[in-house]
Amino acid sequence: MRLWDGRQWPCAGRYAGAPVFTYGWAPTGLATVRQLAALGLRPAGQDVAGWLVWGPGNRPRWAYLYRVDLAVPKRPMTPARWASVARCNAAQQVCPTCGLDAGYRIPRSLGECWDCHAAAAAARTSLAGAA
């Protein structure tokens, strides 16, 4: 297939009008969102330039590919955005069981702080032992 810069490049086919590249065969100049973020860039609303596919044939994984030359610098964090992130993190540190600030983010798998979880586990163990 012919790329945007005139180069010929082999691809594994097309999907939704964009070329599909297998892992390791994407041309230079295309990057995933994470690769753009590592470069301090963002896609900035551009259309998908290609697809990256990897993994087993029965459960393939897909990623969008964007052109690096059309990407723009990431927006800097403003003081208001830093404050918003701090408020979100603070809200996730309050245990719903005891209502205290745990000092760390409450694990979603537990739904409560480690102290409340340990106390509930001990109570379940003592009830099971008494029966």
PDB file of N, CA and C in Angstrom, residues 52-123:
ATOM      1  N   LEU A  52      -2.958  -1.612  14.497  1.00  0.00           N
ATOM      2  CA  LEU A  52      -1.909  -2.549  14.872  1.00  0.00           C
ATOM      3  C   LEU A  52      -2.600  -3.753  15.487  1.00  0.00           C
ATOM      4  N   VAL A  53      -2.270  -4.952  15.017  1.00  0.00           N
ATOM      5  CA  VAL A  53      -2.905  -6.169  15.528  1.00  0.00           C
ATOM      6  C   VAL A  53      -1.813  -7.120  15.985  1.00  0.00           C
ATOM      7  N   TRP A  54      -2.059  -7.771  17.127  1.00  0.00           N
ATOM      8  CA  TRP A  54      -1.116  -8.760  17.655  1.00  0.00           C
ATOM      9  C   TRP A  54      -1.894  -9.766  18.483  1.00  0.00           C
ATOM     10  N   GLY A  55      -1.254 -10.838  18.856  1.00  0.00           N
ATOM     11  CA  GLY A  55      -1.881 -11.847  19.701  1.00  0.00           C
ATOM     12  C   GLY A  55      -2.356 -13.040  18.898  1.00  0.00           C
ATOM     13  N   PRO A  56      -3.014 -13.988  19.567  1.00  0.00           N
ATOM     14  CA  PRO A  56      -3.470 -15.201  18.880  1.00  0.00           C
ATOM     15  C   PRO A  56      -4.602 -14.889  17.897  1.00  0.00           C
ATOM     16  N   GLY A  57      -4.737 -15.754  16.916  1.00  0.00           N
ATOM     17  CA  GLY A  57      -5.735 -15.548  15.880  1.00  0.00           C
ATOM     18  C   GLY A  57      -7.164 -15.589  16.381  1.00  0.00           C
ATOM     19  N   ASN A  58      -7.424 -16.350  17.442  1.00  0.00           N
ATOM     20  CA  ASN A  58      -8.793 -16.431  17.943  1.00  0.00           C
ATOM     21  C   ASN A  58      -9.154 -15.281  18.879  1.00  0.00           C
ATOM     22  N   ARG A  59      -8.165 -14.576  19.410  1.00  0.00           N
ATOM     23  CA  ARG A  59      -8.413 -13.415  20.277  1.00  0.00           C
ATOM     24  C   ARG A  59      -7.395 -12.320  19.997  1.00  0.00           C
ATOM     25  N   PRO A  60      -7.435 -11.707  18.833  1.00  0.00           N
ATOM     26  CA  PRO A  60      -6.422 -10.690  18.529  1.00  0.00           C
ATOM     27  C   PRO A  60      -6.645  -9.418  19.342  1.00  0.00           C
ATOM     28  N   ARG A  61      -5.559  -8.708  19.603  1.00  0.00           N
ATOM     29  CA  ARG A  61      -5.608  -7.404  20.261  1.00  0.00           C
ATOM     30  C   ARG A  61      -5.384  -6.341  19.200  1.00  0.00           C
ATOM     31  N   TRP A  62      -6.073  -5.224  19.325  1.00  0.00           N
ATOM     32  CA  TRP A  62      -6.010  -4.159  18.341  1.00  0.00           C
ATOM     33  C   TRP A  62      -5.607  -2.852  19.011  1.00  0.00           C
ATOM     34  N   ALA A  63      -4.923  -2.004  18.278  1.00  0.00           N
ATOM     35  CA  ALA A  63      -4.576  -0.662  18.756  1.00  0.00           C
ATOM     36  C   ALA A  63      -4.658   0.302  17.578  1.00  0.00           C
ATOM     37  N   TYR A  64      -5.101   1.513  17.860  1.00  0.00           N
ATOM     38  CA  TYR A  64      -5.119   2.551  16.839  1.00  0.00           C
ATOM     39  C   TYR A  64      -3.695   3.033  16.587  1.00  0.00           C
ATOM     40  N   LEU A  65      -3.402   3.386  15.351  1.00  0.00           N
ATOM     41  CA  LEU A  65      -2.137   4.013  14.997  1.00  0.00           C
ATOM     42  C   LEU A  65      -2.426   5.413  14.461  1.00  0.00           C
ATOM     43  N   TYR A  66      -1.664   6.391  14.940  1.00  0.00           N
ATOM     44  CA  TYR A  66      -1.829   7.780  14.526  1.00  0.00           C
ATOM     45  C   TYR A  66      -0.535   8.285  13.913  1.00  0.00           C
ATOM     46  N   ARG A  67      -0.658   9.283  13.059  1.00  0.00           N
ATOM     47  CA  ARG A  67       0.518   9.882  12.444  1.00  0.00           C
ATOM     48  C   ARG A  67       1.213  10.789  13.439  1.00  0.00           C
ATOM     49  N   VAL A  68       2.510  10.618  13.574  1.00  0.00           N
ATOM     50  CA  VAL A  68       3.293  11.410  14.521  1.00  0.00           C
ATOM     51  C   VAL A  68       3.428  12.848  14.032  1.00  0.00           C
ATOM     52  N   ASP A  69       3.505  13.041  12.714  1.00  0.00           N
ATOM     53  CA  ASP A  69       3.685  14.393  12.192  1.00  0.00           C
ATOM     54  C   ASP A  69       2.447  15.270  12.385  1.00  0.00           C
ATOM     55  N   LEU A  70       1.273  14.683  12.589  1.00  0.00           N
ATOM     56  CA  LEU A  70       0.055  15.460  12.828  1.00  0.00           C
ATOM     57  C   LEU A  70      -0.270  15.613  14.318  1.00  0.00           C
ATOM     58  N   ALA A  71       0.473  14.931  15.178  1.00  0.00           N
ATOM     59  CA  ALA A  71       0.222  15.010  16.617  1.00  0.00           C
ATOM     60  C   ALA A  71       0.689  16.364  17.152  1.00  0.00           C
ATOM     61  N   VAL A  72       0.044  16.801  18.212  1.00  0.00           N
ATOM     62  CA  VAL A  72       0.380  18.088  18.835  1.00  0.00           C
ATOM     63  C   VAL A  72       0.834  17.836  20.274  1.00  0.00           C
ATOM     64  N   PRO A  73       1.529  18.801  20.878  1.00  0.00           N
ATOM     65  CA  PRO A  73       1.992  18.614  22.256  1.00  0.00           C
ATOM     66  C   PRO A  73       0.814  18.435  23.227  1.00  0.00           C
ATOM     67  N   LYS A  74       1.077  17.648  24.283  1.00  0.00           N
ATOM     68  CA  LYS A  74       0.068  17.441  25.312  1.00  0.00           C
ATOM     69  C   LYS A  74      -0.194  18.755  26.035  1.00  0.00           C
ATOM     70  N   ARG A  75      -1.425  18.899  26.513  1.00  0.00           N
ATOM     71  CA  ARG A  75      -1.771  20.091  27.277  1.00  0.00           C
ATOM     72  C   ARG A  75      -1.120  20.000  28.659  1.00  0.00           C
ATOM     73  N   PRO A  76      -0.567  21.100  29.156  1.00  0.00           N
ATOM     74  CA  PRO A  76       0.051  21.055  30.478  1.00  0.00           C
ATOM     75  C   PRO A  76      -1.014  20.991  31.578  1.00  0.00           C
ATOM     76  N   MET A  77      -0.632  20.421  32.702  1.00  0.00           N
ATOM     77  CA  MET A  77      -1.526  20.379  33.858  1.00  0.00           C
ATOM     78  C   MET A  77      -1.587  21.770  34.479  1.00  0.00           C
ATOM     79  N   THR A  78      -2.801  22.296  34.620  1.00  0.00           N
ATOM     80  CA  THR A  78      -2.992  23.599  35.245  1.00  0.00           C
ATOM     81  C   THR A  78      -3.168  23.383  36.749  1.00  0.00           C
ATOM     82  N   PRO A  79      -3.016  24.423  37.547  1.00  0.00           N
ATOM     83  CA  PRO A  79      -3.249  24.280  38.985  1.00  0.00           C
ATOM     84  C   PRO A  79      -4.653  23.754  39.312  1.00  0.00           C
ATOM     85  N   ALA A  80      -5.649  24.156  38.531  1.00  0.00           N
ATOM     86  CA  ALA A  80      -7.015  23.688  38.777  1.00  0.00           C
ATOM     87  C   ALA A  80      -7.123  22.183  38.510  1.00  0.00           C
ATOM     88  N   ARG A  81      -6.449  21.696  37.463  1.00  0.00           N
ATOM     89  CA  ARG A  81      -6.488  20.259  37.179  1.00  0.00           C
ATOM     90  C   ARG A  81      -5.746  19.477  38.260  1.00  0.00           C
ATOM     91  N   TRP A  82      -4.603  19.994  38.743  1.00  0.00           N
ATOM     92  CA  TRP A  82      -3.896  19.328  39.844  1.00  0.00           C
ATOM     93  C   TRP A  82      -4.782  19.256  41.083  1.00  0.00           C
ATOM     94  N   ALA A  83      -5.507  20.330  41.369  1.00  0.00           N
ATOM     95  CA  ALA A  83      -6.397  20.349  42.535  1.00  0.00           C
ATOM     96  C   ALA A  83      -7.523  19.344  42.353  1.00  0.00           C
ATOM     97  N   SER A  84      -8.044  19.212  41.150  1.00  0.00           N
ATOM     98  CA  SER A  84      -9.112  18.251  40.882  1.00  0.00           C
ATOM     99  C   SER A  84      -8.623  16.815  41.085  1.00  0.00           C
ATOM    100  N   VAL A  85      -7.433  16.512  40.613  1.00  0.00           N
ATOM    101  CA  VAL A  85      -6.865  15.169  40.804  1.00  0.00           C
ATOM    102  C   VAL A  85      -6.640  14.904  42.289  1.00  0.00           C
ATOM    103  N   ALA A  86      -6.174  15.900  43.020  1.00  0.00           N
ATOM    104  CA  ALA A  86      -5.957  15.741  44.456  1.00  0.00           C
ATOM    105  C   ALA A  86      -7.272  15.463  45.190  1.00  0.00           C
ATOM    106  N   ARG A  87      -8.358  16.160  44.791  1.00  0.00           N
ATOM    107  CA  ARG A  87      -9.663  15.917  45.419  1.00  0.00           C
ATOM    108  C   ARG A  87     -10.167  14.508  45.114  1.00  0.00           C
ATOM    109  N   CYS A  88      -9.980  14.040  43.878  1.00  0.00           N
ATOM    110  CA  CYS A  88     -10.409  12.683  43.517  1.00  0.00           C
ATOM    111  C   CYS A  88      -9.650  11.641  44.334  1.00  0.00           C
ATOM    112  N   ASN A  89      -8.337  11.823  44.452  1.00  0.00           N
ATOM    113  CA  ASN A  89      -7.537  10.872  45.232  1.00  0.00           C
ATOM    114  C   ASN A  89      -7.918  10.914  46.709  1.00  0.00           C
ATOM    115  N   ALA A  90      -8.198  12.104  47.239  1.00  0.00           N
ATOM    116  CA  ALA A  90      -8.587  12.215  48.643  1.00  0.00           C
ATOM    117  C   ALA A  90      -9.914  11.518  48.892  1.00  0.00           C
ATOM    118  N   ALA A  91     -10.840  11.604  47.963  1.00  0.00           N
ATOM    119  CA  ALA A  91     -12.140  10.955  48.133  1.00  0.00           C
ATOM    120  C   ALA A  91     -12.005   9.435  48.118  1.00  0.00           C
ATOM    121  N   GLN A  92     -11.017   8.920  47.411  1.00  0.00           N
ATOM    122  CA  GLN A  92     -10.830   7.474  47.333  1.00  0.00           C
ATOM    123  C   GLN A  92     -10.018   6.929  48.500  1.00  0.00           C
ATOM    124  N   GLN A  93      -9.597   7.799  49.430  1.00  0.00           N
ATOM    125  CA  GLN A  93      -8.849   7.357  50.597  1.00  0.00           C
ATOM    126  C   GLN A  93      -9.719   7.224  51.837  1.00  0.00           C
ATOM    127  N   VAL A  94     -10.980   7.622  51.769  1.00  0.00           N
ATOM    128  CA  VAL A  94     -11.877   7.551  52.922  1.00  0.00           C
ATOM    129  C   VAL A  94     -12.580   6.198  52.919  1.00  0.00           C
ATOM    130  N   CYS A  95     -12.445   5.463  54.022  1.00  0.00           N
ATOM    131  CA  CYS A  95     -13.059   4.144  54.145  1.00  0.00           C
ATOM    132  C   CYS A  95     -14.568   4.310  54.347  1.00  0.00           C
ATOM    133  N   PRO A  96     -15.401   3.637  53.550  1.00  0.00           N
ATOM    134  CA  PRO A  96     -16.844   3.766  53.728  1.00  0.00           C
ATOM    135  C   PRO A  96     -17.351   3.073  54.992  1.00  0.00           C
ATOM    136  N   THR A  97     -16.586   2.136  55.533  1.00  0.00           N
ATOM    137  CA  THR A  97     -17.018   1.402  56.729  1.00  0.00           C
ATOM    138  C   THR A  97     -16.790   2.221  58.000  1.00  0.00           C
ATOM    139  N   CYS A  98     -15.541   2.676  58.196  1.00  0.00           N
ATOM    140  CA  CYS A  98     -15.228   3.414  59.424  1.00  0.00           C
ATOM    141  C   CYS A  98     -15.252   4.919  59.230  1.00  0.00           C
ATOM    142  N   GLY A  99     -15.203   5.400  57.974  1.00  0.00           N
ATOM    143  CA  GLY A  99     -15.263   6.826  57.701  1.00  0.00           C
ATOM    144  C   GLY A  99     -13.971   7.572  57.938  1.00  0.00           C
ATOM    145  N   LEU A 100     -12.874   6.854  58.166  1.00  0.00           N
ATOM    146  CA  LEU A 100     -11.590   7.498  58.425  1.00  0.00           C
ATOM    147  C   LEU A 100     -10.748   7.556  57.155  1.00  0.00           C
ATOM    148  N   ASP A 101      -9.817   8.539  57.116  1.00  0.00           N
ATOM    149  CA  ASP A 101      -8.871   8.642  56.009  1.00  0.00           C
ATOM    150  C   ASP A 101      -7.793   7.590  56.231  1.00  0.00           C
ATOM    151  N   ALA A 102      -7.696   6.637  55.307  1.00  0.00           N
ATOM    152  CA  ALA A 102      -6.760   5.524  55.458  1.00  0.00           C
ATOM    153  C   ALA A 102      -5.332   5.928  55.134  1.00  0.00           C
ATOM    154  N   GLY A 103      -5.123   7.026  54.398  1.00  0.00           N
ATOM    155  CA  GLY A 103      -3.779   7.433  54.016  1.00  0.00           C
ATOM    156  C   GLY A 103      -3.319   6.780  52.721  1.00  0.00           C
ATOM    157  N   TYR A 104      -4.149   5.962  52.142  1.00  0.00           N
ATOM    158  CA  TYR A 104      -3.870   5.311  50.859  1.00  0.00           C
ATOM    159  C   TYR A 104      -5.201   5.115  50.156  1.00  0.00           C
ATOM    160  N   ARG A 105      -5.139   4.844  48.851  1.00  0.00           N
ATOM    161  CA  ARG A 105      -6.377   4.619  48.110  1.00  0.00           C
ATOM    162  C   ARG A 105      -6.965   3.277  48.508  1.00  0.00           C
ATOM    163  N   ILE A 106      -8.261   3.269  48.815  1.00  0.00           N
ATOM    164  CA  ILE A 106      -8.950   2.056  49.235  1.00  0.00           C
ATOM    165  C   ILE A 106      -9.007   1.082  48.054  1.00  0.00           C
ATOM    166  N   PRO A 107      -8.561  -0.176  48.226  1.00  0.00           N
ATOM    167  CA  PRO A 107      -8.637  -1.135  47.122  1.00  0.00           C
ATOM    168  C   PRO A 107     -10.090  -1.409  46.741  1.00  0.00           C
ATOM    169  N   ARG A 108     -10.390  -1.349  45.464  1.00  0.00           N
ATOM    170  CA  ARG A 108     -11.752  -1.609  45.012  1.00  0.00           C
ATOM    171  C   ARG A 108     -12.127  -3.071  45.245  1.00  0.00           C
ATOM    172  N   SER A 109     -11.138  -3.961  45.285  1.00  0.00           N
ATOM    173  CA  SER A 109     -11.443  -5.367  45.515  1.00  0.00           C
ATOM    174  C   SER A 109     -11.955  -5.602  46.927  1.00  0.00           C
ATOM    175  N   LEU A 110     -11.541  -4.762  47.879  1.00  0.00           N
ATOM    176  CA  LEU A 110     -11.991  -4.917  49.270  1.00  0.00           C
ATOM    177  C   LEU A 110     -13.188  -4.024  49.569  1.00  0.00           C
ATOM    178  N   GLY A 111     -13.170  -2.804  49.073  1.00  0.00           N
ATOM    179  CA  GLY A 111     -14.249  -1.862  49.338  1.00  0.00           C
ATOM    180  C   GLY A 111     -14.157  -1.207  50.698  1.00  0.00           C
ATOM    181  N   GLU A 112     -13.102  -1.478  51.437  1.00  0.00           N
ATOM    182  CA  GLU A 112     -12.878  -0.877  52.752  1.00  0.00           C
ATOM    183  C   GLU A 112     -11.390  -0.902  53.052  1.00  0.00           C
ATOM    184  N   CYS A 113     -10.979  -0.224  54.125  1.00  0.00           N
ATOM    185  CA  CYS A 113      -9.558  -0.180  54.472  1.00  0.00           C
ATOM    186  C   CYS A 113      -9.108  -1.549  54.990  1.00  0.00           C
ATOM    187  N   TRP A 114      -7.802  -1.714  55.052  1.00  0.00           N
ATOM    188  CA  TRP A 114      -7.254  -3.015  55.474  1.00  0.00           C
ATOM    189  C   TRP A 114      -7.640  -3.352  56.909  1.00  0.00           C
ATOM    190  N   ASP A 115      -7.710  -2.337  57.791  1.00  0.00           N
ATOM    191  CA  ASP A 115      -8.077  -2.604  59.189  1.00  0.00           C
ATOM    192  C   ASP A 115      -9.511  -3.121  59.289  1.00  0.00           C
ATOM    193  N   CYS A 116     -10.438  -2.475  58.585  1.00  0.00           N
ATOM    194  CA  CYS A 116     -11.835  -2.932  58.616  1.00  0.00           C
ATOM    195  C   CYS A 116     -11.962  -4.311  57.975  1.00  0.00           C
ATOM    196  N   HIS A 117     -11.224  -4.544  56.919  1.00  0.00           N
ATOM    197  CA  HIS A 117     -11.277  -5.850  56.256  1.00  0.00           C
ATOM    198  C   HIS A 117     -10.729  -6.940  57.176  1.00  0.00           C
ATOM    199  N   ALA A 118      -9.627  -6.650  57.865  1.00  0.00           N
ATOM    200  CA  ALA A 118      -9.048  -7.631  58.786  1.00  0.00           C
ATOM    201  C   ALA A 118     -10.004  -7.907  59.943  1.00  0.00           C
ATOM    202  N   ALA A 119     -10.679  -6.862  60.462  1.00  0.00           N
ATOM    203  CA  ALA A 119     -11.620  -7.057  61.561  1.00  0.00           C
ATOM    204  C   ALA A 119     -12.819  -7.889  61.109  1.00  0.00           C
ATOM    205  N   ALA A 120     -13.298  -7.637  59.903  1.00  0.00           N
ATOM    206  CA  ALA A 120     -14.429  -8.415  59.380  1.00  0.00           C
ATOM    207  C   ALA A 120     -14.021  -9.862  59.136  1.00  0.00           C
ATOM    208  N   ALA A 121     -12.792 -10.081  58.654  1.00  0.00           N
ATOM    209  CA  ALA A 121     -12.309 -11.448  58.427  1.00  0.00           C
ATOM    210  C   ALA A 121     -12.157 -12.189  59.750  1.00  0.00           C
ATOM    211  N   ALA A 122     -11.662 -11.488  60.796  1.00  0.00           N
ATOM    212  CA  ALA A 122     -11.527 -12.112  62.105  1.00  0.00           C
ATOM    213  C   ALA A 122     -12.884 -12.460  62.691  1.00  0.00           C
ATOM    214  N   ALA A 123     -13.849 -11.584  62.487  1.00  0.00           N
ATOM    215  CA  ALA A 123     -15.207 -11.858  62.991  1.00  0.00           C
ATOM    216  C   ALA A 123     -15.822 -13.050  62.270  1.00  0.00           C
TER     217      ALA A 123
END
